[in-house]
Structure formats: C-alpha cells, structure tokens
XYZ file of C-alpha atoms in Angstrom:
782
model
C 127.910 85.505 113.768
C 130.494 82.745 114.462
C 134.110 83.716 114.008
C 135.049 80.410 112.344
C 133.358 77.832 110.185
C 133.955 74.083 110.243
C 135.699 72.353 107.347
C 132.442 70.685 106.364
C 130.892 74.140 105.918
C 133.820 75.324 103.806
C 133.592 72.500 101.256
C 130.696 72.592 98.780
C 129.157 69.301 97.664
C 130.852 69.370 94.253
C 131.808 66.244 92.298
C 135.601 66.034 92.220
C 135.558 65.519 88.443
C 134.182 69.068 88.163
C 137.213 70.555 89.883
C 139.565 72.478 87.644
C 142.489 70.414 86.367
C 145.242 72.549 88.003
C 143.698 71.837 91.419
C 143.532 68.072 90.738
C 147.122 68.029 89.521
C 148.390 69.800 92.664
C 146.560 67.334 94.921
C 147.874 64.403 92.851
C 151.461 65.675 93.026
C 151.367 65.805 96.832
C 149.859 62.329 97.239
C 152.107 60.708 94.601
C 155.285 61.846 96.418
C 154.222 60.959 99.980
C 154.498 57.415 101.315
C 152.861 57.313 104.748
C 150.156 59.854 103.827
C 150.073 59.258 100.091
C 147.711 57.820 97.544
C 147.993 54.168 98.733
C 146.948 55.174 102.237
C 144.038 57.144 100.724
C 143.048 54.177 98.526
C 142.962 51.805 101.522
C 140.681 54.176 103.441
C 138.353 54.548 100.450
C 138.329 50.745 99.862
C 136.963 50.254 103.381
C 134.041 52.594 102.647
C 131.044 50.649 101.260
C 129.775 53.674 99.333
C 132.470 53.459 96.647
C 133.291 49.703 96.457
C 136.934 50.144 95.454
C 138.466 46.737 94.606
C 142.099 45.629 94.913
C 142.223 45.144 91.134
C 141.255 48.815 90.590
C 143.929 49.944 93.078
C 146.489 47.837 91.177
C 145.483 49.476 87.871
C 146.047 52.884 89.474
C 149.551 51.842 90.637
C 150.528 50.909 87.075
C 150.226 54.594 86.086
C 153.743 55.136 87.513
C 155.048 53.326 84.426
C 153.724 56.131 82.174
C 156.040 59.090 81.652
C 153.425 61.548 82.917
C 151.184 59.078 84.703
C 149.807 59.668 88.188
C 148.271 56.949 90.412
C 146.485 59.603 92.469
C 144.973 61.255 89.385
C 143.703 57.887 88.177
C 142.257 57.175 91.623
C 140.508 60.564 91.791
C 139.030 60.119 88.319
C 137.710 56.714 89.347
C 136.185 58.144 92.525
C 134.615 61.055 90.663
C 132.913 58.604 88.305
C 131.314 57.020 91.386
C 129.986 60.329 92.694
C 132.627 61.284 95.212
C 132.372 64.961 96.202
C 135.010 67.405 97.385
C 133.442 67.290 100.822
C 133.812 63.494 101.018
C 137.342 63.607 99.624
C 138.327 66.166 102.239
C 137.010 63.823 104.932
C 139.149 60.973 103.593
C 142.208 63.237 103.476
C 141.485 64.393 107.008
C 141.452 60.772 108.219
C 144.995 60.162 106.872
C 146.288 63.509 108.161
C 146.870 65.043 104.720
C 146.262 68.703 105.604
C 148.389 70.038 102.737
C 146.083 68.530 100.099
C 143.027 69.722 102.028
C 144.294 73.302 101.809
C 144.436 73.066 98.009
C 140.872 71.785 97.883
C 139.493 74.642 99.981
C 137.508 76.985 97.742
C 139.327 80.236 97.037
C 137.819 83.441 98.309
C 136.538 86.132 95.996
C 137.106 89.847 96.399
C 135.601 92.842 94.631
C 138.548 94.968 93.496
C 136.625 97.603 91.511
C 133.403 98.886 93.064
C 130.588 100.492 91.038
C 130.391 104.202 91.716
C 127.292 106.262 92.447
C 126.631 109.055 89.981
C 124.088 111.593 88.798
C 123.643 111.726 85.013
C 121.413 113.097 82.276
C 119.048 110.937 80.294
C 120.050 110.142 76.738
C 123.727 109.496 77.524
C 125.558 106.168 77.681
C 126.308 105.218 81.286
C 128.292 102.301 82.724
C 128.379 100.757 86.178
C 131.511 98.634 86.595
C 132.345 95.828 89.024
C 135.547 93.737 88.885
C 136.308 90.783 91.178
C 139.435 88.686 91.739
C 140.252 85.427 93.505
C 139.593 82.911 90.756
C 140.225 82.615 87.014
C 136.484 82.432 86.294
C 134.131 84.973 87.920
C 130.399 85.200 87.243
C 128.488 88.472 87.603
C 124.823 89.230 88.220
C 123.491 92.784 88.595
C 120.454 93.645 90.686
C 118.310 96.778 90.798
C 117.136 96.756 94.405
C 116.037 93.093 94.799
C 115.225 92.466 91.132
C 117.713 90.874 88.747
C 118.670 93.079 85.815
C 117.871 91.422 82.508
C 121.105 90.600 80.625
C 123.119 92.043 83.522
C 125.633 89.182 83.511
C 128.946 90.941 82.850
C 131.296 93.098 84.864
C 129.892 96.214 83.167
C 126.241 97.210 83.339
C 125.683 99.467 80.331
C 122.750 101.845 79.794
C 122.760 103.091 76.211
C 121.008 105.417 76.435
C 120.150 105.806 80.087
C 116.537 106.725 80.894
C 114.909 108.404 83.868
C 113.234 105.131 84.852
C 116.689 103.497 85.135
C 117.364 105.543 88.275
C 117.756 103.553 91.463
C 120.108 101.519 93.606
C 122.229 98.808 91.963
C 124.413 96.025 93.345
C 126.473 93.276 91.715
C 126.747 89.697 92.978
C 129.975 87.930 92.006
C 130.682 84.217 92.409
C 133.329 81.709 91.308
C 131.492 78.437 91.781
C 132.688 78.100 95.383
C 131.921 81.347 97.114
C 130.248 84.652 96.370
C 130.440 88.282 97.353
C 128.569 91.518 96.755
C 129.755 94.881 95.544
C 128.821 98.088 97.319
C 125.448 99.624 96.551
C 125.644 102.238 93.783
C 123.026 104.940 93.286
C 122.254 105.951 89.738
C 120.440 109.311 89.668
C 119.004 110.209 86.257
C 117.565 113.583 85.296
C 115.854 114.715 82.128
C 118.196 116.470 79.685
C 117.609 120.074 78.726
C 119.054 122.375 76.096
C 121.515 123.922 78.548
C 123.258 120.619 79.200
C 124.236 119.436 75.728
C 127.982 119.138 75.223
C 128.727 118.625 78.936
C 131.149 115.691 79.499
C 129.493 112.705 81.149
C 131.579 112.743 84.331
C 132.026 116.504 84.727
C 130.237 118.235 87.579
C 127.482 120.508 86.328
C 124.508 122.135 88.044
C 121.476 121.055 86.088
C 118.773 122.942 88.049
C 119.516 126.299 89.682
C 117.612 127.716 92.684
C 115.154 130.523 91.944
C 114.529 133.745 93.890
C 111.514 133.755 96.177
C 109.151 136.460 97.415
C 107.106 135.163 100.337
C 105.053 136.276 103.290
C 105.395 134.909 106.808
C 103.878 131.440 107.089
C 104.549 130.493 103.453
C 106.666 127.505 102.489
C 110.173 128.183 101.187
C 111.454 125.779 98.554
C 114.844 126.121 96.895
C 116.139 123.338 94.684
C 119.591 122.626 93.288
C 120.244 119.516 91.179
C 123.660 118.578 89.772
C 125.088 115.823 87.594
C 128.503 114.299 88.092
C 130.556 111.257 89.009
C 130.997 110.493 91.850
C 127.527 111.367 93.132
C 127.391 115.079 93.984
C 126.933 116.243 97.567
C 125.209 119.462 98.573
C 125.651 122.214 101.175
C 123.292 125.191 101.419
C 124.406 128.667 102.516
C 122.532 131.761 103.666
C 124.355 135.081 103.542
C 127.625 133.216 103.009
C 127.265 130.998 106.110
C 126.750 127.242 105.863
C 123.365 126.044 107.116
C 123.784 123.148 109.541
C 122.464 119.782 108.326
C 121.088 121.299 105.094
C 122.739 118.852 102.677
C 119.825 117.803 100.473
C 119.117 118.794 96.904
C 116.043 120.703 98.071
C 116.171 123.240 100.882
C 112.770 123.679 102.484
C 111.244 125.648 105.321
C 107.610 124.713 105.920
C 106.664 128.038 107.522
C 109.018 130.958 106.959
C 109.502 133.955 109.207
C 111.339 137.224 108.671
C 114.575 135.636 109.938
C 114.690 133.405 106.867
C 115.189 136.299 104.463
C 118.618 136.575 102.862
C 120.821 135.513 99.950
C 120.975 131.750 99.392
C 123.205 129.542 97.303
C 124.257 125.878 97.229
C 127.795 124.487 96.975
C 127.922 121.209 95.052
C 130.901 118.839 95.302
C 131.775 115.770 93.230
C 135.142 114.202 94.004
C 137.747 116.955 93.666
C 135.388 119.234 91.724
C 133.062 121.782 93.279
C 130.702 124.388 91.895
C 128.516 127.082 93.419
C 124.958 127.651 92.294
C 123.752 131.131 91.470
C 122.913 133.310 94.450
C 119.228 134.109 94.863
C 117.341 136.541 97.076
C 114.657 135.247 99.407
C 112.397 138.054 100.555
C 110.037 137.426 103.453
C 107.375 140.062 104.078
C 105.170 140.584 107.106
C 101.410 140.383 106.679
C 101.049 144.169 106.736
C 103.618 144.572 103.975
C 101.833 141.940 101.962
C 98.544 143.853 102.048
C 100.328 147.047 101.122
C 102.343 145.653 98.247
C 99.652 143.422 96.821
C 96.522 145.497 97.336
C 93.546 145.056 95.037
C 92.479 148.337 93.495
C 88.803 149.165 93.193
C 86.581 152.205 92.774
C 84.359 153.694 95.487
C 81.269 152.329 93.725
C 82.759 148.810 93.592
C 83.666 148.993 97.270
C 80.121 150.098 98.142
C 78.610 147.203 96.185
C 80.894 144.768 97.999
C 79.833 146.063 101.389
C 76.131 145.975 100.523
C 75.854 142.185 100.355
C 72.508 141.069 101.717
C 73.448 138.734 104.534
C 69.848 137.622 104.894
C 69.698 136.299 101.366
C 70.418 132.604 101.246
C 71.295 131.156 97.872
C 70.132 127.708 96.886
C 72.850 125.620 95.303
C 72.456 122.797 92.846
C 74.766 120.234 91.302
C 74.568 119.441 87.621
C 75.498 115.884 88.620
C 77.154 114.006 91.487
C 79.821 111.360 90.935
C 82.117 109.553 93.350
C 85.111 107.248 93.076
C 85.875 105.168 96.164
C 89.123 103.190 96.401
C 90.053 100.898 99.283
C 93.453 99.194 99.225
C 94.028 96.352 101.690
C 95.865 93.377 100.176
C 99.293 94.924 99.771
C 101.918 92.690 98.201
C 104.916 94.200 99.996
C 103.401 96.042 102.946
C 101.158 95.597 105.983
C 97.704 94.181 105.200
C 94.682 96.261 106.195
C 91.078 95.400 107.070
C 89.103 98.611 107.402
C 89.075 99.823 103.757
C 86.638 97.078 102.711
C 84.020 98.037 105.305
C 84.650 101.774 104.955
C 84.210 101.760 101.183
C 81.102 99.582 101.395
C 79.355 101.758 103.972
C 80.306 105.030 102.264
C 79.013 103.657 98.952
C 75.577 103.023 100.427
C 75.431 106.464 102.049
C 76.491 108.351 98.922
C 73.926 106.517 96.797
C 71.261 107.770 99.184
C 72.529 111.267 98.312
C 72.093 110.523 94.555
C 75.804 110.106 93.855
C 76.827 107.859 91.001
C 79.355 105.694 92.809
C 82.033 103.296 91.628
C 83.645 101.446 94.543
C 86.868 99.488 94.009
C 89.065 97.321 96.198
C 92.775 96.523 95.857
C 94.007 98.371 92.791
C 97.474 98.336 91.301
C 99.164 101.571 90.266
C 98.019 101.221 86.645
C 94.463 100.371 87.686
C 94.302 103.352 90.054
C 95.474 105.756 87.353
C 92.989 104.398 84.830
C 90.119 104.469 87.338
C 90.893 108.120 88.080
C 91.015 108.849 84.351
C 87.513 107.386 83.914
C 86.344 109.413 86.926
C 87.716 112.635 85.436
C 85.760 112.026 82.220
C 82.522 112.365 84.217
C 83.305 115.813 85.547
C 81.837 118.866 83.880
C 80.786 122.348 84.802
C 78.816 122.337 88.053
C 79.345 118.639 88.808
C 80.059 117.591 92.401
C 83.038 115.233 92.383
C 84.041 113.183 95.439
C 87.147 111.018 95.742
C 87.543 108.767 98.781
C 90.687 106.747 99.421
C 91.446 104.345 102.268
C 94.800 102.582 102.447
C 98.475 103.287 102.941
C 99.655 106.789 102.083
C 102.126 109.514 102.933
C 102.614 113.261 102.581
C 105.747 115.061 101.381
C 106.163 118.800 101.030
C 102.403 119.419 101.184
C 101.496 116.785 98.578
C 99.495 113.672 99.486
C 100.259 110.319 97.849
C 98.007 107.252 97.661
C 99.856 103.923 97.649
C 98.667 101.143 95.275
C 98.781 97.491 96.340
C 101.715 96.663 94.033
C 103.945 99.465 95.343
C 107.511 98.229 95.904
C 109.419 98.478 99.150
C 110.369 101.244 99.539
C 108.077 103.282 97.316
C 108.242 106.851 96.078
C 106.141 109.341 94.168
C 106.676 107.490 90.881
C 104.928 104.425 92.342
C 102.003 106.335 93.889
C 99.260 108.811 92.932
C 99.538 112.494 93.835
C 96.187 113.814 95.079
C 97.024 117.435 94.272
C 97.629 116.500 90.625
C 94.158 114.943 90.483
C 92.708 118.141 91.953
C 94.392 120.195 89.212
C 92.703 118.039 86.555
C 89.350 118.289 88.361
C 89.569 122.095 88.441
C 90.013 122.207 84.674
C 86.469 120.783 84.396
C 84.971 123.802 86.253
C 83.374 121.517 88.819
C 80.919 122.901 91.341
C 82.464 121.064 94.289
C 85.621 118.965 94.714
C 85.688 116.820 97.849
C 88.642 114.668 98.874
C 88.248 112.307 101.831
C 91.635 110.738 102.525
C 91.673 108.005 105.150
C 95.402 107.342 105.238
C 98.558 108.189 107.156
C 100.275 111.491 106.446
C 103.750 110.827 107.745
C 106.695 111.890 105.641
C 108.200 109.217 103.386
C 111.871 109.029 104.365
C 112.673 107.109 101.163
C 111.294 109.809 98.847
C 112.864 113.250 98.646
C 111.239 114.094 95.339
C 109.633 117.516 95.339
C 106.508 117.198 93.224
C 105.311 120.576 92.019
C 101.986 120.161 90.181
C 100.880 122.843 87.763
C 99.488 125.839 89.587
C 96.030 125.297 91.021
C 93.347 127.771 90.089
C 91.971 130.163 92.683
C 88.552 128.600 93.137
C 86.146 128.407 96.036
C 85.047 124.818 95.593
C 87.708 122.614 97.231
C 87.339 120.622 100.448
C 89.915 118.245 101.911
C 88.976 115.998 104.796
C 92.104 114.292 106.100
C 91.528 111.407 108.499
C 94.538 112.555 110.512
C 96.845 115.538 110.906
C 99.999 116.146 108.937
C 102.815 113.915 110.175
C 100.424 111.542 111.985
C 98.983 108.068 111.433
C 95.434 106.867 110.784
C 93.955 104.000 112.790
C 91.529 101.127 112.320
C 88.914 99.650 114.624
C 88.438 95.916 114.571
C 85.214 94.212 115.580
C 85.167 90.403 115.063
C 85.660 89.858 111.307
C 84.753 93.393 110.238
C 86.724 96.573 110.684
C 86.178 100.317 110.491
C 88.615 103.161 110.241
C 88.313 105.728 113.040
C 87.490 108.418 110.469
C 84.658 106.447 108.835
C 83.249 105.378 112.212
C 82.341 109.009 112.932
C 81.816 110.255 109.360
C 79.065 107.762 108.526
C 76.927 109.019 111.436
C 76.681 112.540 109.980
C 77.119 112.181 106.236
C 73.386 112.385 105.424
C 72.865 115.611 107.379
C 71.798 118.647 105.306
C 74.711 120.861 106.248
C 77.482 122.664 104.478
C 80.196 120.069 103.906
C 82.768 121.951 105.984
C 80.320 122.322 108.881
C 79.588 118.619 108.697
C 83.301 117.769 108.766
C 83.844 120.169 111.671
C 81.285 118.217 113.684
C 82.937 114.931 112.703
C 86.232 116.380 113.964
C 84.585 117.257 117.275
C 83.169 113.733 117.557
C 86.595 112.237 116.893
C 88.126 114.550 119.481
C 85.998 112.929 122.152
C 87.251 109.433 121.271
C 89.521 108.449 124.168
C 91.146 105.551 122.295
C 92.878 107.788 119.758
C 93.063 111.054 121.640
C 96.442 112.610 121.009
C 97.135 110.182 118.165
C 94.596 110.998 115.443
C 92.599 114.158 114.743
C 90.633 115.105 111.644
C 92.135 117.949 109.619
C 90.012 120.025 107.238
C 91.309 122.233 104.455
C 88.813 124.230 102.475
C 88.445 127.078 100.021
C 84.668 126.748 100.072
C 82.928 130.136 100.294
C 79.374 128.991 99.519
C 77.048 126.774 101.531
C 77.461 123.746 99.296
C 76.468 120.426 100.781
C 76.524 116.821 99.675
C 72.744 116.868 100.049
C 72.302 119.570 97.360
C 69.838 118.491 94.707
C 70.786 117.720 91.132
C 69.567 120.168 88.509
C 70.710 118.709 85.242
C 71.902 120.936 82.429
C 72.808 120.283 78.851
C 76.003 118.248 78.721
C 78.428 117.428 75.958
C 78.266 114.249 73.898
C 81.516 113.050 75.483
C 80.100 113.634 78.970
C 76.973 111.653 78.075
C 79.054 108.743 76.840
C 81.152 108.773 80.013
C 78.019 108.798 82.184
C 76.687 105.788 80.331
C 79.997 103.966 80.713
C 80.177 104.808 84.431
C 76.663 103.461 84.933
C 77.672 100.217 83.230
C 80.452 99.799 85.800
C 77.708 98.721 88.219
C 75.730 96.628 85.747
C 75.106 93.013 86.782
C 74.384 90.026 84.529
C 70.758 89.039 84.486
C 69.643 86.095 86.576
C 69.108 82.968 84.498
C 67.633 79.511 84.721
C 69.630 76.619 83.222
C 67.984 73.323 82.301
C 70.030 70.138 81.872
C 69.150 67.096 79.756
C 68.334 65.056 82.861
C 65.572 67.521 83.709
C 67.333 69.407 86.525
C 66.891 73.170 86.532
C 69.387 75.507 88.210
C 68.995 79.192 88.951
C 72.060 81.421 88.550
C 72.003 84.768 90.376
C 74.441 87.664 90.685
C 75.090 90.346 93.289
C 77.669 93.131 93.529
C 79.576 93.656 96.754
C 81.751 96.326 95.111
C 82.168 97.524 91.550
C 84.940 94.953 91.115
C 83.629 92.185 93.394
C 80.887 89.872 92.116
C 78.937 87.220 94.048
C 77.538 84.305 92.026
C 74.985 82.059 93.725
C 73.441 78.847 92.423
C 70.369 76.940 93.557
C 68.629 73.836 92.288
C 65.025 74.859 91.714
C 63.635 71.711 90.054
C 64.682 68.058 89.645
C 62.950 64.818 88.631
C 61.803 62.635 91.527
C 64.065 59.702 90.549
C 67.251 61.814 90.873
C 69.092 61.909 94.199
C 72.344 63.505 95.482
C 72.119 66.328 93.009
C 74.867 69.028 93.199
C 75.737 71.955 90.962
C 79.104 73.741 91.113
C 80.642 76.465 88.966
C 84.253 76.247 87.812
C 86.669 76.939 84.905
C 86.917 80.713 85.202
C 89.115 82.797 82.862
C 92.828 82.453 83.619
C 93.321 86.176 84.222
C 90.684 86.059 86.964
C 92.202 83.995 89.770
C 89.650 82.037 91.776
C 90.767 79.616 94.473
C 88.650 76.436 94.000
C 88.748 75.880 97.764
C 86.890 79.153 98.310
C 84.224 78.611 95.627
C 80.782 76.984 95.886
C 80.444 77.542 99.626
C 77.372 76.962 101.758
C 77.371 80.525 103.150
C 78.601 83.875 101.776
C 80.797 84.323 104.855
C 82.827 81.255 103.890
C 83.800 83.013 100.656
C 84.925 86.138 102.522
C 81.741 88.065 101.757
C 80.461 89.417 105.081
C 78.856 92.647 103.912
C 76.055 91.513 101.576
C 75.258 88.141 103.117
C 71.985 89.354 104.643
C 70.755 90.501 101.210
C 71.459 87.229 99.386
C 68.932 84.389 99.021
C 69.345 81.471 101.393
C 70.148 77.808 100.697
C 72.466 78.454 97.752
C 76.092 77.831 96.882
C 78.119 81.043 96.775
C 81.266 82.050 94.907
C 82.989 85.432 95.320
C 84.933 86.849 92.358
C 87.172 89.790 93.249
C 89.508 91.932 91.106
C 87.106 91.962 88.159
C 89.162 94.863 86.768
C 91.748 92.280 85.644
C 89.230 90.571 83.353
C 90.371 91.059 79.763
C 87.565 89.144 78.026
C 84.022 88.036 78.774
C 83.378 86.294 82.055
C 82.877 82.636 81.222
C 82.558 79.631 83.503
C 81.205 76.081 83.559
C 78.232 74.855 85.569
C 78.943 71.234 86.543
C 75.951 69.123 87.562
C 76.520 65.754 89.278
C 73.660 63.449 90.245
C 72.574 59.858 90.891
C 69.413 57.898 90.085
C 67.608 55.728 92.616
C 69.043 52.239 92.599
C 72.130 53.166 90.549
C 75.463 53.712 92.294
C 77.192 55.466 89.386
C 77.549 59.256 89.592
C 76.549 61.015 86.386
C 77.495 64.533 85.369
C 76.580 67.181 82.826
C 78.236 70.508 81.956
C 76.964 73.819 80.654
C 79.261 76.616 79.428
C 78.035 80.058 80.539
C 79.061 83.458 79.142
C 77.757 86.480 81.080
C 79.675 89.179 79.162
C 81.601 91.939 80.945
C 80.083 92.493 84.399
C 80.640 95.562 86.587
C 83.993 97.387 86.323
C 85.401 94.986 83.717
C 83.563 97.050 81.082
C 85.933 99.989 81.670
C 89.139 98.048 80.862
C 91.113 99.830 83.577
C 93.714 97.039 83.513
C 95.020 98.205 80.127
C 98.044 100.454 79.724
C 96.943 103.984 78.885
C 98.503 107.394 79.291
C 99.170 108.408 82.869
C 96.818 111.282 83.789
C 99.218 112.380 86.520
C 102.450 112.049 84.570
C 103.637 115.527 85.504
C 103.535 114.754 89.195
C 104.674 111.169 89.195
C 108.247 111.356 87.945
C 110.857 108.888 89.107
C 111.814 110.022 92.604
C 115.153 111.537 93.499
C 117.183 109.118 95.520
C 117.193 109.590 99.294
C 119.879 111.788 100.815
C 120.734 108.900 103.120
C 120.704 105.393 101.713
C 117.480 103.753 102.936
C 117.124 100.982 105.441
C 114.450 98.409 104.734
C 111.789 97.391 107.192
C 108.864 95.036 107.154
C 106.487 97.987 107.630
C 106.919 101.723 107.237
C 105.819 104.563 109.427
C 103.379 105.992 106.902
C 101.100 102.947 106.883
C 97.702 102.801 108.551
C 98.004 101.482 112.086
C 96.047 99.642 114.740
C 95.790 100.816 118.340
C 95.214 98.850 121.554
C 92.145 99.791 123.632
C 91.537 99.593 127.351
C 90.912 96.060 128.598
C 87.292 96.787 129.499
C 86.157 96.916 125.856
C 84.641 93.591 124.823
C 82.251 94.337 122.009
C 84.885 96.432 120.266
C 88.644 96.194 120.398
C 91.701 97.669 118.710
C 94.709 95.730 117.555
C 98.286 96.977 117.592
C 100.319 96.243 114.479
C 103.821 97.565 115.299
C 106.413 98.263 112.650
C 108.471 95.108 112.265
C 112.077 96.000 111.692
C 113.029 93.073 109.471
C 116.276 93.098 107.545
C 115.823 93.239 103.789
C 116.061 89.807 102.167
C 115.245 88.971 98.557
C 112.576 86.408 97.863
C 114.869 83.693 96.474
C 112.051 81.291 95.748
C 110.483 83.721 93.309
C 113.550 85.491 91.932
C 114.187 84.595 88.277
C 117.256 82.593 87.283
C 118.307 81.719 90.842
C 119.068 77.987 91.065
C 117.246 76.308 93.902
C 120.407 74.621 95.159
C 122.049 78.043 95.555
C 119.113 79.681 97.296
C 120.842 79.594 100.691
C 123.575 81.848 99.367
C 121.070 84.636 98.916
C 120.268 84.752 102.606
C 123.361 86.947 102.879
C 122.052 89.534 100.404
C 123.168 92.818 102.000
C 120.813 95.455 103.315
C 121.245 99.011 102.132
C 122.451 100.595 105.342
C-alpha cells in the first residue's frame, strides 16, 4: 500500500455548495484578507477556465459585497461557482494554482476515528443486549452495522440493540462509520448467544457465570472424551482446562476433547473461565478410564448356564433368508454452490446410482442442488416412507465436513463460512430412521471429512439405539478429502467410479463395500489421498439385492408411498393443433426428480406453410429459465448430457431444473411462427399450456416446515480463533492431477484460493453505487 495519497485522491467530487457553512466561511475569511493570493486572484484564474464562464460583471458584483456589514466577496464567488457545478476537487486545483495552501488545508476532508469499540460478549437468550460504536472527527457521523457481510436491518445508529436477543442473533458484527468524506470500521465483535435455563434467571447481564458445567465421565480405552464448559459474560469469556490442578497446554476452547482416550487421561478435570477482571472455576469432575479387561469385568452380562448353552449352539450351517418390506432411496447431489467451489461429479454420480438402484427395486428420488430448507424437507419426506423392515438408503455427493464424529452435508446456499446450523447432521437423520424400526439403514457419503475450523459446535444427537442394521460407506477417511474424475463434459467421483461396478452383486452390503475399498486401494491416482472407510453394526447378511416381501403397512405409510411415487410422475405427451392446421407434439422426460426435459416437434403442417417454428416460453417466475438455453437443437446444448441418447431426434429441447422451487402449476406458452408461400409476412399463434405439478414439485419441499433435525442443528458456537475467509475451504470436494500419459481420462486440480474476504457491493442492499469503491476496504476477520 502507498504511504501517501495525492491531493486529487484526498478530495471527493462534492459540489462546493454542499460543504458545511463553517468550512465555507473559513475559506472565505482567508481569501478576503489576502491580496496576492486572495479572492480576486482566484476569480481571474476561474474566469480563464471555459467550464465556468465567469464574466467581469459577475466578478464586479462579488466585489460589491465588501460594502455589506457582513458581506464576503469570496463567499459570493463560491456560491456562484457552486451553482455552476464546481466541486471541491476543482476548487482545490484552482487554489493550488494560486499557491493558497492554507485554504486547501481547510477543504481537506476530516478523518474519522472510532473512539468506542463494540465489545465481544457471551449472553443468554431473552435478555436485552447492546453493541455500541462511537466515532469522532466530524459533527455528523453515519453508522451502518453488518452481521458478517450482510447489512443489519435498521442498524443505522451507534447502538445495535437486541431486545430480546435470540440464539440466531449470534455471530460476528462490525460497524461502518462515515462522515460524508471518509469512512472507517470498528473492530469485529462476537456475540455468543446461549439458550436460557432455569439456573440462570436473575444473573446480571454482564456478570461472569458458567452456564454449562462439565460432567463426570466413565470411559474405556479408545473412547472419545468430551467435556464442555460454557460461560456468559462481558467481555467474551476465555477458557483454560486443568487436569489434576495443572493447566493443559493449548486447551483453551469451550469443549475439551480427546478422540481416543488412554489410561493416562484419567484424573480430575475443571475449567477456569475469565472475563475481564472476573474469573470463575467450573465444578471438578472425575474422568475414569478403564482398560478393556476392567470393562468386561465391570459391565458383564449375566446369564444362566442354559442361556449360555443355547447361545453356543447356533447352527452355523443355517443360512437365513432376509427380506425387505420395501426399499426406498433419497439421492442428493449438490454442485452449483453460491458461495463455494462448483462441482461436476454429483450430477453424473446421482444419475448412475439412480439407474442402478431402480434395477434393485428401490423407489428412488434423485435431486440436484438443494438449499438448506429443501434438503431438510426432502429428508422429512424420505423419513415418512420408512417403516418396520424397510431398507432405507441415503446417498449424498457434495461439499461436507466432519466434527467430533458427526458428518455434515452442506447445502448450496450455505454461507461462507458455514457451521452446523447451516448444514444437515447425518447422525441426526440416522436417529430418526432408527425410530422407524427399519430393516437396513445405508448411508453413502461422497464428501470430504475434514474438520471445519469455523465450527466448534459440539452436536450431540439423542442417543442412538443399539441396532444391528446400520452401514456407513464414507468415500474417504476421517480428516481427508474426496476427489472427482473428469472426462470431457462428464465427471465421476472416485467413490462412484468403483461403487457402480459392484452395486448389483448379490453380496452382503459390507462385503460389497469391502471389495469397493480394495478396488479403490489399487487406484494409483488417489493412493495415499483417498480411501473408502466403512462403519457397520450389521450382524446379518443383508444385501441391497434382498427381495421385497411386502407386509401390511399403516395408512400414513401408504399415503407417503403414493406421494413418493408421484415425485417421479411426468406429464403425459400431448399433441397441439393450431388454427392454421399445424400440429405440434409435446413430450417430457425426467433427467432427475427435479430436472425436466421438454421437447417439441412439428408432426404435421399444411403444404402451403413454410418456415414453420415452434418455441416454448413464458415459464412461471419462480422457475428461472434462461431464454438463451431454451429451444435448442440438441439436448447437450441445454446442459443435458445424460439422457440425450434416450430422447427422440429432430426436436427442440428445453431443460427445466430446480423444479422443487415451483410453487404453482407448471405453465408455459407454445409460440408458433410461420409463413405462407408467396407472402413475406411472418404470422404467429400462441397456445397456453398447463401440465400441473410434474416430478418433485408435488412434494412442496420449498415450503417452510419444521426442521426434522432441529436438535442437532443449533446455531454454532463461535470459533475459538476469529476465522479467516478464503475462496475455498479445506473440507470441499477436490480435483487431482493425473499422470501426463492419461488421455481418455484426466483429473483436474482445483486448489484452495486464498482470497481476502470482500463484500459483494453490487448486490448489497442500500449501498449507493457511487460509494461502492469504499467497500473494497471492508476488513477481513483476521
């Protein structure tokens, strides 16, 4: 950055009539009293400038102001120049030419300084909370508060008041102050908000108080240790954990975790919390760590001799035959992220897995590019299908992360950075699936599993049941990334590349995944970077190929099955006849459950009609369709590469994606244009078409309904260290570069771009376009 700025950079292009009167009077006083560098010298310089056309008569009128008791020739001259559009920048140039540096100094915009910074704090919901920012340097100061990079509605005063404060108000805040000439920013302030409980009523707002105390633990070696201490107070509390009275180095987070404990971790733990000059110790808790032998001794299962004999007499030769009462699958592929790296593979992966699962008699709904609300509602519809003995499969491909053993799927509208409140916790979905007494729960997660450095929230879903019907197939190991393969315009994820080759095999699901893991292990391109991880509690030989043996189901389950089937229901093909005698066939195909292909073809026209064309247009406003990508000669031109071989030839094709956003019936207009032999005029006719609610639009997953994972998707605790913003994060799916010899298949590297955080001024509300450059200095949270 340059150490100095030129005078032209210091002066804003502001009409001099808009300057405050005290400034104009000071400039006038200097020029009125100076002869060689006074107002007459200034007037002669201005008169020689063609832009302002100052006449000798006007200069004479200005000189007559000396006859008034409080008259000022300079003030009259400046008023005259302001009326003709003279700016402070131009006036400073005129003053510079006559050597009037003293007047230039007065015109320089005053600086602005934040004298009172907003303070970070941790508070309870339901209280009134204020963030305060005070600036000096000018009589008039304007304030604008931001939460991250979003303006706060009505946040235009020095105090930002939350009355009452809510959990969703938690986050980082900053205040922008300006005085019409310059601007400045306050420090970032973190507002941490926790739900109130009965033990906290009557506590003063700013007093330090431990809201959540650590709890004693009894573990065996290899278990995860989790102790949590949460405090409220202003300034923001800091934490230090102790074991047996000794401070633990670098353990300064609200949670204290050890992923795999050993005997050396046993002891008495407590946390010291400090807020300003106040400090408070949490209660001291015992952490007992037992060896495996102790565990078997202390937690033995009692049984009689007869029961033990019956256990040992299991007939190993007997092979049970397993059935599913039904098979349902929800497949989600997120690619078109609004704030994060775009992906390619999920589209192909979801499409190919859909076709394979349908061959195994699964009822499949496949969806691309879902927002957080749409993902939650799609999962809710999926859960309605589950019942006793049903095989449920959830596949997700997209960005993701894993914190403290919980996996989170990232929707396309997730902010930057995102936390657990913006994503879906897979373990919470599993808990809801278990409540349905399902016969098999399969999760195939094709996403990265790196830790999210911006999210220190410890999500603890309700206890999972001890069941033997859970299988997790992770595309990569904990703490690692998942990769994509790119081949021309189509892409595969590494996981799906190997999974699709074995999915139809009649093998126990865990055996099948084991073989997929072995296949992936032989892939030289990702060796040492990606390896399939399998977690299973499956004790029976259940397979995806098991046959369906339907049983009596509830009325609600029957309704849900019918609704799920409608999510793949297409409009019927139709023939449209126009008054001129032309007939057009309208056909429909589904690429995914929320992607519809419409194709049109002229099937009959009178012999005297030439240059006949039929296009479709005027789609519902909530279903965005780019006219440039509609009515194409080939499906590939619309972006539809996967079903092109199955569509009829010689048609015009239009691809409608994101059908889940459709709030009403799908309507559009068929526009026919044609000419008759010997007539140069182009004629046209229109037909309005209503095809109802196709595919996923029937389920209304765009609407706001209760969050099925509300217990696991609370607003995240703020990071221990204030986050730095990057163009891409480490827990996003990645590309990898192959050896140069590969021609038919290649990998593409997409490195994390470490871009400084800048707000999108062009889309931020209430930011004047002429001031947009000022926002290029919006500070990063460092």
